[in-house]
């Protein structure tokens, strides 16, 4: 059973660390980054702690 970290809201249900019924991450901390050279809007940022559920 994953423990939701109430400090990290997340709606990415496909991630292995997502808590399922509640929209929180189960990790203690996450790494955020960007895939852009000059990020200008929220879509430019990524959760680098994401792990695809299919690996588990
Ligand atoms: S690791 Fe990132 S994408 Fe995955 S549940 Fe946590 S915050 Fe969401």
mmCIF file with all atom_site columns, C-alpha atoms and ligand atoms in Angstrom:
data_model
loop_
_atom_site.group_PDB
_atom_site.id
_atom_site.type_symbol
_atom_site.label_atom_id
_atom_site.label_alt_id
_atom_site.label_comp_id
_atom_site.label_asym_id
_atom_site.label_entity_id
_atom_site.label_seq_id
_atom_site.pdbx_PDB_ins_code
_atom_site.Cartn_x
_atom_site.Cartn_y
_atom_site.Cartn_z
_atom_site.occupancy
_atom_site.B_iso_or_equiv
_atom_site.pdbx_formal_charge
_atom_site.auth_seq_id
_atom_site.auth_comp_id
_atom_site.auth_asym_id
_atom_site.auth_atom_id
_atom_site.pdbx_PDB_model_num
ATOM   1  C  CA  . UNK A 1 1  ? 0.000  0.000  0.000   1.00 0.00 ? 1  UNK A CA  1
ATOM   2  C  CA  . UNK A 1 2  ? 1.481  3.324  -1.046  1.00 0.00 ? 2  UNK A CA  1
ATOM   3  C  CA  . UNK A 1 3  ? 1.511  6.192  1.414   1.00 0.00 ? 3  UNK A CA  1
ATOM   4  C  CA  . UNK A 1 4  ? 0.405  9.493  -0.146  1.00 0.00 ? 4  UNK A CA  1
ATOM   5  C  CA  . UNK A 1 5  ? 2.766  12.416 0.342   1.00 0.00 ? 5  UNK A CA  1
ATOM   6  C  CA  . UNK A 1 6  ? 0.287  15.262 0.864   1.00 0.00 ? 6  UNK A CA  1
ATOM   7  C  CA  . UNK A 1 7  ? 2.970  17.763 -0.126  1.00 0.00 ? 7  UNK A CA  1
ATOM   8  C  CA  . UNK A 1 8  ? 3.151  16.390 -3.675  1.00 0.00 ? 8  UNK A CA  1
ATOM   9  C  CA  . UNK A 1 9  ? -0.098 16.493 -5.639  1.00 0.00 ? 9  UNK A CA  1
ATOM   10 C  CA  . UNK A 1 10 ? 0.029  14.577 -8.896  1.00 0.00 ? 10 UNK A CA  1
ATOM   11 C  CA  . UNK A 1 11 ? -2.521 13.399 -11.467 1.00 0.00 ? 11 UNK A CA  1
ATOM   12 C  CA  . UNK A 1 12 ? -0.249 11.134 -13.509 1.00 0.00 ? 12 UNK A CA  1
ATOM   13 C  CA  . UNK A 1 13 ? -2.012 7.834  -12.811 1.00 0.00 ? 13 UNK A CA  1
ATOM   14 C  CA  . UNK A 1 14 ? 0.275  5.978  -15.217 1.00 0.00 ? 14 UNK A CA  1
ATOM   15 C  CA  . UNK A 1 15 ? 3.258  6.491  -12.946 1.00 0.00 ? 15 UNK A CA  1
ATOM   16 C  CA  . UNK A 1 16 ? 4.378  3.634  -10.669 1.00 0.00 ? 16 UNK A CA  1
ATOM   17 C  CA  . UNK A 1 17 ? 4.586  6.063  -7.724  1.00 0.00 ? 17 UNK A CA  1
ATOM   18 C  CA  . UNK A 1 18 ? 1.058  7.494  -8.095  1.00 0.00 ? 18 UNK A CA  1
ATOM   19 C  CA  . UNK A 1 19 ? -1.312 6.647  -5.246  1.00 0.00 ? 19 UNK A CA  1
ATOM   20 C  CA  . UNK A 1 20 ? -4.222 5.574  -7.418  1.00 0.00 ? 20 UNK A CA  1
ATOM   21 C  CA  . UNK A 1 21 ? -7.501 6.705  -5.827  1.00 0.00 ? 21 UNK A CA  1
ATOM   22 C  CA  . UNK A 1 22 ? -5.998 9.880  -4.371  1.00 0.00 ? 22 UNK A CA  1
ATOM   23 C  CA  . UNK A 1 23 ? -4.064 12.305 -6.534  1.00 0.00 ? 23 UNK A CA  1
ATOM   24 C  CA  . UNK A 1 24 ? -0.781 12.301 -4.649  1.00 0.00 ? 24 UNK A CA  1
ATOM   25 C  CA  . UNK A 1 25 ? 2.707  10.982 -5.193  1.00 0.00 ? 25 UNK A CA  1
ATOM   26 C  CA  . UNK A 1 26 ? 4.003  8.319  -2.802  1.00 0.00 ? 26 UNK A CA  1
ATOM   27 C  CA  . UNK A 1 27 ? 7.658  9.391  -2.906  1.00 0.00 ? 27 UNK A CA  1
ATOM   28 C  CA  . UNK A 1 28 ? 9.261  11.501 -0.153  1.00 0.00 ? 28 UNK A CA  1
ATOM   29 C  CA  . UNK A 1 29 ? 10.717 13.822 -2.764  1.00 0.00 ? 29 UNK A CA  1
ATOM   30 C  CA  . UNK A 1 30 ? 10.642 14.205 -6.544  1.00 0.00 ? 30 UNK A CA  1
ATOM   31 C  CA  . UNK A 1 31 ? 13.019 15.657 -9.087  1.00 0.00 ? 31 UNK A CA  1
ATOM   32 C  CA  . UNK A 1 32 ? 11.572 18.222 -11.496 1.00 0.00 ? 32 UNK A CA  1
ATOM   33 C  CA  . UNK A 1 33 ? 13.315 19.238 -14.688 1.00 0.00 ? 33 UNK A CA  1
ATOM   34 C  CA  . UNK A 1 34 ? 12.707 20.395 -18.222 1.00 0.00 ? 34 UNK A CA  1
ATOM   35 C  CA  . UNK A 1 35 ? 13.140 19.047 -21.738 1.00 0.00 ? 35 UNK A CA  1
ATOM   36 C  CA  . UNK A 1 36 ? 13.377 22.556 -23.186 1.00 0.00 ? 36 UNK A CA  1
ATOM   37 C  CA  . UNK A 1 37 ? 16.439 24.765 -23.519 1.00 0.00 ? 37 UNK A CA  1
ATOM   38 C  CA  . UNK A 1 38 ? 14.397 27.816 -22.538 1.00 0.00 ? 38 UNK A CA  1
ATOM   39 C  CA  . UNK A 1 39 ? 11.221 26.727 -20.659 1.00 0.00 ? 39 UNK A CA  1
ATOM   40 C  CA  . UNK A 1 40 ? 8.393  29.271 -20.928 1.00 0.00 ? 40 UNK A CA  1
ATOM   41 C  CA  . UNK A 1 41 ? 5.237  27.501 -19.740 1.00 0.00 ? 41 UNK A CA  1
ATOM   42 C  CA  . UNK A 1 42 ? 4.148  24.652 -17.466 1.00 0.00 ? 42 UNK A CA  1
ATOM   43 C  CA  . UNK A 1 43 ? 4.116  22.131 -20.306 1.00 0.00 ? 43 UNK A CA  1
ATOM   44 C  CA  . UNK A 1 44 ? 7.874  22.573 -20.580 1.00 0.00 ? 44 UNK A CA  1
ATOM   45 C  CA  . UNK A 1 45 ? 8.505  21.002 -17.184 1.00 0.00 ? 45 UNK A CA  1
ATOM   46 C  CA  . UNK A 1 46 ? 8.669  17.300 -16.334 1.00 0.00 ? 46 UNK A CA  1
ATOM   47 C  CA  . UNK A 1 47 ? 8.714  15.061 -13.302 1.00 0.00 ? 47 UNK A CA  1
ATOM   48 C  CA  . UNK A 1 48 ? 12.022 13.250 -13.721 1.00 0.00 ? 48 UNK A CA  1
ATOM   49 C  CA  . UNK A 1 49 ? 11.064 10.768 -10.991 1.00 0.00 ? 49 UNK A CA  1
ATOM   50 C  CA  . UNK A 1 50 ? 8.317  9.366  -13.222 1.00 0.00 ? 50 UNK A CA  1
ATOM   51 C  CA  . UNK A 1 51 ? 8.502  5.616  -13.702 1.00 0.00 ? 51 UNK A CA  1
ATOM   52 C  CA  . UNK A 1 52 ? 6.182  3.820  -16.094 1.00 0.00 ? 52 UNK A CA  1
ATOM   53 C  CA  . UNK A 1 53 ? 3.863  1.364  -14.359 1.00 0.00 ? 53 UNK A CA  1
ATOM   54 C  CA  . UNK A 1 54 ? 4.427  -1.280 -17.010 1.00 0.00 ? 54 UNK A CA  1
ATOM   55 C  CA  . UNK A 1 55 ? 7.933  -1.900 -15.697 1.00 0.00 ? 55 UNK A CA  1
ATOM   56 C  CA  . UNK A 1 56 ? 6.508  -3.333 -12.466 1.00 0.00 ? 56 UNK A CA  1
HETATM 57 S  S1  . LIG B 2 .  ? 7.041  10.406 -9.431  1.00 0.00 ? 1  LIG B S1  1
HETATM 58 FE FE1 . LIG B 2 .  ? 6.304  12.281 -10.439 1.00 0.00 ? 1  LIG B FE1 1
HETATM 59 S  S2  . LIG B 2 .  ? 4.850  11.603 -11.990 1.00 0.00 ? 1  LIG B S2  1
HETATM 60 FE FE2 . LIG B 2 .  ? 5.178  9.917  -10.570 1.00 0.00 ? 1  LIG B FE2 1
HETATM 61 S  S3  . LIG B 2 .  ? 3.513  10.079 -9.068  1.00 0.00 ? 1  LIG B S3  1
HETATM 62 FE FE3 . LIG B 2 .  ? 5.298  11.164 -8.259  1.00 0.00 ? 1  LIG B FE3 1
HETATM 63 S  S4  . LIG B 2 .  ? 5.026  13.293 -8.890  1.00 0.00 ? 1  LIG B S4  1
HETATM 64 FE FE4 . LIG B 2 .  ? 3.686  12.043 -10.168 1.00 0.00 ? 1  LIG B FE4 1
#
